[in-house]
XYZ file of C-alpha atoms in Angstrom:
615
model
C -0.419 -0.421 -0.148
C 1.173 2.808 -0.756
C 3.075 5.536 1.426
C 0.910 7.432 4.966
C 2.117 10.263 3.225
C 1.087 9.937 -0.364
C -2.372 12.391 0.662
C 0.116 15.339 1.206
C 1.715 14.833 -1.856
C -1.061 14.436 -4.184
C -2.329 17.484 -1.917
C 1.165 19.080 -3.237
C 0.450 19.118 -6.663
C -2.776 20.069 -6.501
C -1.226 23.605 -5.252
C 1.315 23.323 -7.659
C -1.070 23.339 -10.845
C -3.399 25.864 -9.708
C -0.648 28.098 -8.658
C 0.933 27.816 -11.482
C -3.016 28.123 -13.316
C -3.482 31.670 -11.153
C 0.020 33.212 -12.084
C -0.907 32.239 -15.948
C -3.999 33.558 -15.987
C -2.592 36.914 -14.078
C -0.124 37.040 -16.821
C -2.880 36.950 -19.309
C -4.638 39.866 -17.829
C -1.678 42.434 -17.481
C -0.561 41.488 -21.197
C -4.219 42.369 -22.822
C -3.474 45.140 -24.314
C -0.213 43.978 -25.396
C 0.648 44.343 -28.616
C 1.188 40.501 -30.111
C 0.774 39.198 -27.124
C -1.283 35.299 -27.499
C -3.124 33.927 -25.167
C -1.487 31.229 -22.480
C -2.847 28.370 -20.848
C -1.362 25.802 -18.634
C -1.586 22.049 -19.979
C -1.897 19.847 -17.022
C -2.508 16.305 -17.184
C -2.976 13.138 -14.585
C 0.098 11.827 -13.206
C 0.841 8.495 -13.665
C -0.568 5.816 -11.163
C 1.067 4.115 -8.253
C 1.016 0.890 -8.463
C -0.464 -0.457 -4.932
C 0.408 -3.778 -5.142
C -3.561 -3.758 -3.528
C -7.732 -5.237 -4.689
C -7.794 -1.811 -6.533
C -4.326 -2.119 -8.633
C -3.367 1.657 -8.853
C -3.706 5.350 -6.733
C -3.974 8.287 -8.610
C -1.011 10.264 -8.229
C -1.969 13.836 -8.416
C -1.289 16.060 -11.271
C 2.086 16.802 -13.599
C 1.883 20.935 -14.503
C 3.140 19.594 -18.016
C 3.596 23.203 -20.224
C 2.944 26.355 -20.246
C 1.829 27.073 -23.637
C 0.462 29.899 -25.783
C -2.692 29.599 -28.323
C -1.482 30.309 -31.715
C -3.167 28.934 -34.728
C -0.787 29.810 -37.908
C -3.921 29.388 -40.246
C -4.550 32.961 -39.531
C -1.429 33.924 -39.387
C -1.148 32.857 -42.481
C -3.604 34.238 -43.658
C -3.550 37.952 -42.550
C 0.219 38.254 -43.930
C -0.829 37.268 -46.822
C -3.779 39.572 -47.000
C -1.443 41.940 -45.207
C 0.958 42.527 -48.474
C -1.924 43.241 -51.263
C -3.072 45.446 -48.604
C 0.862 46.963 -47.566
C 1.109 47.144 -52.158
C -2.323 49.507 -52.482
C -2.224 51.677 -49.579
C 1.286 52.890 -51.242
C -0.448 53.540 -54.609
C -3.897 55.074 -52.840
C -1.310 57.461 -50.846
C 0.907 58.528 -54.275
C -1.826 58.617 -56.608
C -3.989 60.462 -54.321
C -1.435 63.201 -54.274
C 0.121 63.136 -58.139
C -4.471 63.511 -58.175
C -3.297 67.024 -56.297
C -1.053 68.068 -58.551
C -3.183 68.045 -61.644
C -5.901 69.018 -60.527
C -7.225 71.930 -61.707
C -8.023 74.468 -58.947
C -10.177 77.590 -60.800
C -6.546 79.862 -60.632
C -3.339 77.697 -61.575
C -4.437 74.852 -63.175
C -4.383 73.532 -67.310
C -7.903 74.279 -67.670
C -7.013 78.032 -66.614
C -4.075 78.370 -68.221
C -5.143 77.176 -71.649
C -8.308 79.211 -71.201
C -6.111 82.530 -71.297
C -3.662 81.037 -73.732
C -7.212 80.911 -76.103
C -8.240 84.223 -74.933
C -5.290 86.184 -76.302
C -4.448 84.441 -79.128
C -8.111 85.348 -79.667
C -7.383 89.022 -79.076
C -4.526 88.896 -81.799
C -6.853 88.087 -84.155
C -8.808 91.059 -83.477
C -5.637 93.316 -83.023
C -2.853 91.822 -85.090
C -1.067 95.269 -85.771
C -1.509 95.756 -81.981
C 2.281 94.727 -80.362
C 0.117 94.936 -76.745
C -2.070 92.012 -78.019
C 0.918 90.015 -79.105
C 2.835 90.192 -75.730
C -0.159 89.013 -74.351
C -0.518 85.671 -75.633
C 3.246 85.295 -75.940
C 2.782 85.916 -71.816
C 0.001 83.785 -71.689
C 1.918 80.818 -73.775
C 5.205 81.009 -71.246
C 2.449 80.804 -68.493
C 1.482 77.124 -69.416
C 5.585 76.738 -70.350
C 5.940 77.263 -66.334
C 2.980 75.495 -65.431
C 4.458 72.502 -67.412
C 7.703 73.186 -65.586
C 6.335 73.491 -62.347
C 3.983 70.180 -62.308
C 6.732 68.142 -63.641
C 9.145 69.087 -60.917
C 6.663 68.593 -58.649
C 6.602 64.848 -60.146
C 10.150 64.517 -59.612
C 10.153 65.446 -56.560
C 7.375 63.169 -55.509
C 9.642 60.475 -57.561
C 12.549 61.505 -55.288
C 9.749 60.606 -52.198
C 9.639 57.547 -53.342
C 12.667 56.723 -53.944
C 12.946 57.648 -50.672
C 10.556 55.920 -49.245
C 12.290 52.763 -50.932
C 15.589 52.942 -48.713
C 13.372 53.671 -45.231
C 11.861 49.653 -46.378
C 14.738 47.817 -47.041
C 16.867 49.301 -44.214
C 13.324 47.952 -41.643
C 13.890 44.770 -43.934
C 17.155 44.453 -42.501
C 17.053 45.288 -38.961
C 13.500 42.990 -38.679
C 15.667 40.711 -40.223
C 18.440 40.739 -38.062
C 16.049 41.101 -34.859
C 14.422 37.390 -36.626
C 18.580 36.326 -36.219
C 18.689 36.609 -32.494
C 15.298 36.028 -31.404
C 15.714 32.451 -33.336
C 18.515 31.741 -31.134
C 17.502 33.053 -27.637
C 13.764 30.274 -28.678
C 16.579 28.275 -29.493
C 18.758 28.674 -26.038
C 15.397 27.770 -24.304
C 13.503 25.736 -25.917
C 16.523 22.974 -25.719
C 16.109 23.251 -22.194
C 12.564 21.647 -22.951
C 10.626 24.959 -21.398
C 8.774 26.754 -23.994
C 10.052 30.768 -25.001
C 6.160 32.119 -25.283
C 6.441 35.475 -24.970
C 10.146 35.553 -28.042
C 8.196 33.672 -30.400
C 5.140 36.689 -30.179
C 7.441 39.196 -30.525
C 8.969 37.103 -33.367
C 5.095 37.186 -35.424
C 4.434 40.422 -34.386
C 8.272 41.518 -36.094
C 6.378 39.616 -39.475
C 2.997 41.300 -39.464
C 5.112 43.815 -40.492
C 7.565 42.683 -42.819
C 4.542 40.531 -44.455
C 3.349 43.992 -44.741
C 6.400 46.157 -46.395
C 6.579 42.901 -48.615
C 5.647 39.124 -49.874
C 7.231 36.194 -47.136
C 7.137 32.807 -46.698
C 7.884 31.256 -43.444
C 9.379 27.414 -42.703
C 10.230 25.979 -39.628
C 12.187 22.495 -39.389
C 12.721 20.363 -36.281
C 16.652 20.406 -36.046
C 17.564 16.149 -35.198
C 20.953 15.254 -33.194
C 23.868 15.124 -35.874
C 25.048 12.385 -34.297
C 21.097 10.620 -34.234
C 19.014 11.252 -36.297
C 15.841 10.549 -35.054
C 16.489 11.980 -31.749
C 15.022 16.011 -31.992
C 17.194 18.248 -29.964
C 14.057 20.553 -28.771
C 15.683 23.284 -31.374
C 13.970 24.560 -34.700
C 15.973 25.904 -37.487
C 13.056 29.085 -38.695
C 13.690 30.328 -42.615
C 12.125 33.034 -44.143
C 11.643 34.088 -47.140
C 11.126 37.278 -49.121
C 9.730 38.031 -52.688
C 8.986 34.465 -54.626
C 11.742 32.966 -51.965
C 14.052 34.602 -51.645
C 16.548 33.653 -48.213
C 16.594 36.401 -45.791
C 16.858 34.852 -42.177
C 18.020 31.136 -41.955
C 18.929 29.707 -38.429
C 20.822 32.051 -36.996
C 21.720 33.542 -40.040
C 20.758 36.387 -42.296
C 21.241 38.001 -45.622
C 20.836 41.865 -45.690
C 19.560 44.579 -49.115
C 21.691 47.487 -50.092
C 20.552 50.218 -51.765
C 22.525 51.631 -54.489
C 21.970 55.251 -56.495
C 21.696 54.854 -60.256
C 24.930 57.858 -61.687
C 23.851 60.355 -63.241
C 23.796 58.714 -66.762
C 22.613 55.050 -66.143
C 19.649 56.698 -66.152
C 16.187 54.289 -67.708
C 13.805 57.201 -68.644
C 15.106 60.778 -70.001
C 12.754 62.283 -66.624
C 13.808 59.837 -64.197
C 14.956 61.673 -60.396
C 19.845 61.185 -59.919
C 20.527 58.540 -57.647
C 16.805 56.393 -58.153
C 17.376 53.283 -56.307
C 18.965 49.878 -57.140
C 18.484 47.074 -55.027
C 21.308 44.254 -53.754
C 22.080 41.861 -51.689
C 24.932 41.900 -49.298
C 26.675 39.032 -51.488
C 26.418 41.660 -54.093
C 23.486 39.530 -55.858
C 20.282 41.796 -57.289
C 17.769 42.120 -55.637
C 15.188 41.640 -58.986
C 12.528 45.008 -57.742
C 9.898 43.661 -61.063
C 9.777 40.001 -59.772
C 6.276 39.744 -60.816
C 5.730 37.329 -57.560
C 6.944 40.289 -54.821
C 4.042 42.384 -53.369
C 3.368 43.894 -49.991
C 4.301 47.838 -50.315
C 8.585 47.703 -51.755
C 6.126 46.312 -55.283
C 3.566 49.470 -54.594
C 6.541 51.931 -54.267
C 8.346 50.418 -56.838
C 5.045 50.802 -59.535
C 5.068 54.422 -58.820
C 8.187 55.309 -59.175
C 8.934 53.185 -61.864
C 5.502 52.526 -63.721
C 5.896 52.693 -67.574
C 2.899 51.505 -68.429
C 4.813 48.319 -70.504
C 6.776 51.619 -72.322
C 9.746 49.847 -71.580
C 12.872 50.262 -74.620
C 13.107 46.647 -75.928
C 14.121 46.002 -79.485
C 15.977 43.290 -82.338
C 20.089 43.610 -83.009
C 20.770 43.653 -86.569
C 23.919 44.671 -86.575
C 27.240 44.566 -84.169
C 29.805 47.202 -86.133
C 32.040 49.710 -84.366
C 31.698 53.625 -84.880
C 33.423 55.426 -86.725
C 36.445 56.348 -84.904
C 36.792 52.704 -83.691
C 36.661 54.421 -80.240
C 33.480 51.646 -79.380
C 31.211 49.259 -80.361
C 27.477 50.554 -82.144
C 24.623 48.130 -82.244
C 21.995 48.716 -84.338
C 18.394 48.321 -83.132
C 15.479 48.049 -84.644
C 11.629 48.340 -82.961
C 8.517 48.116 -84.064
C 6.465 49.963 -81.452
C 5.117 53.145 -81.819
C 6.363 54.825 -79.018
C 10.238 54.112 -79.612
C 9.674 54.927 -83.727
C 7.345 58.345 -82.796
C 10.080 60.569 -81.460
C 7.355 62.711 -79.127
C 6.320 59.427 -77.117
C 9.798 57.790 -76.882
C 11.164 58.857 -73.439
C 14.583 57.062 -73.440
C 17.529 58.626 -72.310
C 20.275 59.670 -74.806
C 23.202 60.388 -71.446
C 23.940 56.983 -71.010
C 22.823 53.315 -68.782
C 22.936 50.122 -69.001
C 21.290 48.082 -71.868
C 20.798 44.066 -71.817
C 20.893 42.645 -74.525
C 20.716 38.187 -75.167
C 21.509 38.383 -71.200
C 23.954 39.925 -71.305
C 24.045 43.808 -69.789
C 26.474 46.321 -71.377
C 26.550 49.851 -70.861
C 25.654 52.476 -73.924
C 27.013 56.165 -73.710
C 24.333 57.832 -76.845
C 22.112 56.574 -79.157
C 20.982 58.245 -82.196
C 17.475 56.894 -83.970
C 17.596 56.116 -88.166
C 13.707 57.261 -88.616
C 14.294 55.572 -92.049
C 14.836 52.613 -91.007
C 12.735 52.206 -87.783
C 16.475 51.513 -86.029
C 18.724 52.332 -83.029
C 22.439 53.637 -83.257
C 23.849 52.695 -79.636
C 27.116 53.994 -79.015
C 28.755 51.625 -76.754
C 31.068 52.398 -73.559
C 33.598 49.335 -74.335
C 35.376 50.480 -70.837
C 32.493 50.292 -68.359
C 31.669 47.110 -70.159
C 32.055 43.621 -68.349
C 32.816 42.034 -72.018
C 32.814 44.053 -75.927
C 29.762 43.509 -77.740
C 30.958 41.046 -80.618
C 28.163 40.228 -83.756
C 27.293 36.666 -81.709
C 24.836 39.216 -80.145
C 23.015 39.975 -84.155
C 19.518 38.687 -83.820
C 19.482 38.671 -79.855
C 16.660 41.492 -77.472
C 17.753 44.128 -76.450
C 16.234 45.588 -73.593
C 16.560 49.410 -71.541
C 14.421 49.421 -68.041
C 11.533 46.479 -67.901
C 8.560 46.731 -69.269
C 5.976 47.876 -65.794
C 2.795 47.561 -66.108
C 1.026 50.160 -63.895
C 0.826 53.997 -64.551
C 3.425 55.210 -61.952
C 5.434 58.900 -62.631
C 7.851 57.848 -65.714
C 3.927 57.489 -67.317
C 2.424 60.842 -66.158
C 6.075 62.798 -67.504
C 6.882 60.516 -70.523
C 2.466 61.744 -70.927
C 3.265 65.525 -70.557
C 6.638 65.337 -72.676
C 4.067 63.642 -75.375
C 1.697 66.372 -75.219
C 4.554 69.655 -74.977
C 6.515 68.484 -77.950
C 3.388 67.335 -80.276
C 1.612 70.336 -79.857
C 4.811 73.199 -79.509
C 5.009 70.966 -82.916
C 2.362 72.306 -84.583
C 2.264 75.474 -83.450
C 6.229 76.451 -83.820
C 5.318 74.975 -87.156
C 2.783 77.572 -88.023
C 4.097 80.868 -87.212
C 7.888 79.566 -88.418
C 6.020 79.496 -92.383
C 3.743 82.968 -91.681
C 6.020 86.262 -91.364
C 6.318 88.674 -88.242
C 5.021 92.625 -88.377
C 8.229 93.781 -90.296
C 8.174 90.904 -92.818
C 10.691 89.110 -91.638
C 10.932 85.572 -91.156
C 8.679 84.043 -88.433
C 9.780 82.320 -84.850
C 8.713 79.422 -83.484
C 6.856 80.569 -79.959
C 8.097 77.066 -77.606
C 11.600 75.706 -77.362
C 13.501 74.627 -74.843
C 16.810 75.464 -72.292
C 20.036 73.269 -73.469
C 21.364 71.962 -70.805
C 23.778 74.428 -70.019
C 27.246 72.720 -70.129
C 29.286 74.980 -71.497
C 26.389 76.924 -73.588
C 27.301 80.388 -73.624
C 24.152 82.755 -72.707
C 23.886 83.129 -76.044
C 22.769 79.673 -76.977
C 20.774 78.610 -74.392
C 17.678 77.400 -76.120
C 17.130 75.201 -79.081
C 16.466 76.914 -82.747
C 14.226 75.384 -85.068
C 16.728 74.493 -87.022
C 17.869 72.258 -84.155
C 14.656 70.048 -83.964
C 14.517 69.603 -88.051
C 18.185 69.019 -88.759
C 17.678 65.908 -86.034
C 15.386 62.425 -86.011
C 15.487 63.018 -83.211
C 12.572 66.430 -83.991
C 11.987 67.642 -80.948
C 13.365 64.597 -77.954
C 15.144 67.256 -76.914
C 12.096 69.356 -75.257
C 10.265 67.918 -72.110
C 7.671 69.152 -69.396
C 10.975 69.968 -67.782
C 12.623 72.849 -70.150
C 9.778 73.706 -72.546
C 10.342 77.976 -72.020
C 9.304 80.517 -74.959
C 11.782 81.754 -77.622
C 13.506 84.562 -75.643
C 13.777 86.926 -79.024
C 10.126 87.273 -78.850
C 9.983 88.110 -74.804
C 12.175 90.737 -76.217
C 10.172 91.677 -78.864
C 6.154 90.215 -79.757
C 5.772 91.704 -83.790
C 8.346 88.587 -84.558
C 6.021 86.769 -84.156
C 5.243 84.567 -87.382
C 1.565 85.915 -87.373
C 0.886 87.339 -90.755
C 0.730 84.207 -94.314
C 2.895 86.425 -96.357
C 4.776 89.123 -95.457
C 2.793 91.619 -98.954
C -0.506 91.401 -96.649
C -0.761 94.814 -94.367
C -0.199 94.264 -91.079
C -3.817 94.342 -89.949
C -3.721 90.140 -91.795
C -3.339 87.634 -88.864
C -3.687 84.540 -91.758
C -1.470 82.496 -89.320
C -2.945 83.281 -86.200
C -6.304 82.057 -87.960
C -4.422 78.669 -88.788
C -3.294 78.117 -85.878
C -6.892 78.084 -83.886
C -8.586 76.172 -86.570
C -5.551 73.926 -86.246
C -6.237 73.814 -82.117
C -10.220 73.803 -83.132
C -10.410 70.787 -84.800
C -8.979 67.462 -83.976
C -8.770 65.810 -87.325
C -5.248 68.539 -87.614
C -4.417 68.268 -83.934
C -5.317 66.150 -81.419
C -3.943 64.664 -77.811
C -5.212 60.610 -77.474
C -7.660 61.843 -79.487
C -9.076 64.984 -77.589
C -8.179 68.579 -78.295
C -5.514 70.607 -76.581
C -7.890 71.992 -74.103
C -9.386 68.553 -72.887
C -5.009 67.074 -72.268
C -5.924 67.266 -68.600
C -9.162 66.057 -68.197
C -6.992 62.774 -70.372
C -4.311 62.568 -67.962
C -6.793 62.985 -64.716
C -8.633 59.859 -66.125
C -5.801 58.387 -65.861
C -4.890 59.209 -62.232
C -8.987 59.081 -61.005
C -9.170 55.927 -62.565
C -5.876 54.798 -61.173
C -7.113 56.826 -57.728
C -10.417 54.592 -57.400
C -9.306 51.350 -58.610
C -6.370 51.762 -55.097
C -9.192 53.014 -53.281
C -11.069 50.580 -53.612
C -9.115 47.596 -52.781
C -7.489 49.154 -49.917
C -10.634 49.216 -48.570
C -11.987 45.351 -49.978
C -8.437 44.275 -48.306
C -8.484 46.650 -44.670
C -12.010 45.559 -44.197
C -10.097 42.103 -44.551
C -7.581 42.474 -42.246
C -10.436 43.708 -39.819
C -12.587 40.221 -40.189
C -9.258 38.143 -40.388
C -7.596 40.338 -37.050
C -10.802 39.637 -35.303
C -10.591 35.636 -35.897
C -7.526 35.570 -34.639
C -8.780 37.746 -31.977
C -10.556 34.640 -30.819
C -8.009 32.253 -30.787
C -5.029 34.276 -29.702
C -6.796 37.210 -28.175
C -7.084 37.339 -23.949
C -10.547 38.149 -23.662
C -10.830 39.294 -19.578
C -14.178 37.806 -18.927
C -12.858 34.855 -19.627
C -9.535 34.824 -17.631
C -11.625 37.417 -14.149
C -13.483 33.573 -14.259
C -10.586 31.454 -14.555
C -8.850 33.120 -11.926
C -12.043 32.524 -9.531
C -12.154 28.482 -10.745
C -7.964 28.392 -10.471
C -7.750 30.193 -6.650
C -11.222 27.344 -5.778
C -8.703 24.466 -6.965
C -5.590 26.422 -4.805
C -8.238 26.366 -1.842
C -9.517 22.768 -2.170
C -6.183 22.093 -2.307
C -5.111 24.401 0.503
C -7.991 22.756 2.631
C -6.898 18.852 1.414
C -3.128 19.726 3.439
C -5.149 20.780 6.703
C -7.146 17.585 6.114
C -3.976 15.739 6.308
C -2.463 17.080 8.793
C -5.350 16.694 11.157
C -5.150 13.159 10.011
C -1.155 12.527 10.663
C -0.975 15.001 14.428
C -4.076 12.030 15.373
C -1.398 9.430 13.501
C 0.995 10.438 15.227
C 0.505 12.200 18.797
C -2.737 10.290 19.394
C -2.203 6.816 18.398
C 0.060 4.236 19.869
C 0.539 1.959 23.222
């Protein structure tokens, strides 16, 4: 039979179990508002029964407190993080498309509609007073306001691109910080759990880090039990926790982690001519490039890249037709035939001509500049042999060439290219009419719109392009952008040089060219931008950004609602319910009291047994 003191052992085990349960309930209550905390519960089981060699067989031996475990459902974690990734992407798009809308919105004071109305009114004014210098000066001033509108709006969009670029770096730095912390937590968790204990709070902290990481970039997690190297069938109690991002690229592997690095592009390595200086490319710490255009990537990082680099799938691509040497023999020369309309039309071209990288047949090369052969729809690239790892040769003929990547989203580069396309086409049409006319004293008319040259040694007298610059090159108005659009300085100095007359023989009141311009800008068959008149330019651009903003808002609201639902489901399992914990506290208090009462009863029994039983 068991010892007379066996009951005391059983009662003490009940005291310990009730005490552990009370402490756990207290811990839950203390952390009811702690972010990421998972409700904990005491796992108990009956102690192995004691064989007593009596008719009843075995005697119960009390209770064992096996573990204090956190209540967590990995399925809801996975659902929350997958949804959080998409939510992060549309949160970014929602904010930045809304900002672009604000930049393009016509406030009735300084918006495009107001400025174009003034341009149109002053143009009509010239038609009624063609000989008056003041009316022409007012028209030129209105045109200058239009040029400044494009300068300022393009500048705002470029600054926004810089802001997005800075946010990309902030997000990358945060990814690195989270990777470091998760690797540290992995080590701490294993130190504790290899002793047989559960590192509940550390696991909660790691899960909170993963929730935050999933908003920045898509993640995949895997936890593998670690076995004894000498006995593969024996688990050590430790685990190897793996975190992958952007479609399976390893970020954390147990105690080890990889980091990302942002590298600024050089000024002569722009992809688009309108790109801000110093845009970041991202690389792993081992030097391999992190593919920002990975279709599997998600999260805020995807949204930021789409806004910064989105070109509406209008990147440069073509087929190499010839590889030779430049006329001076200094560098290789590559001819690339293109078929896409936006590459054959210089008004729509946004490819940087100041140098950059080009991928030919899956090999990266670098070029210094390019020219365009309009007759053959062919780009002629002058390569930078000194910068290339190897000099390109004839083996690349018939291979595909690419500059940048097609990104289907309409980001900053898309809106800037649309503005460039409009100002080039609009300026070309206006200049064509005025250049074919004659000024007040019979001289050939001057062009109205021109572009500022990059100040690289140009004299003050050669700071603008003239009409010969635009007409003598296959690039046409390519050098004109929304950034450098200007009014001809000659017209600002003397408004009578504006070619309003159709012939030098007609009188000064004749304004055939003004009449022609009015008719042209009013007739979509003579001039149109995306099948709309010049005055409707902004409506076209606003319709694009409004659609993108509406989609971003709709998707954000949808995924935010899903996030709330999933979080509620997750909280129903892992969260602390104050009423439930209050009930548990009373229940475990009663259990403790009963176990204490058992000890008291046994004490009285032992007292009677020891002091009052005998001979």
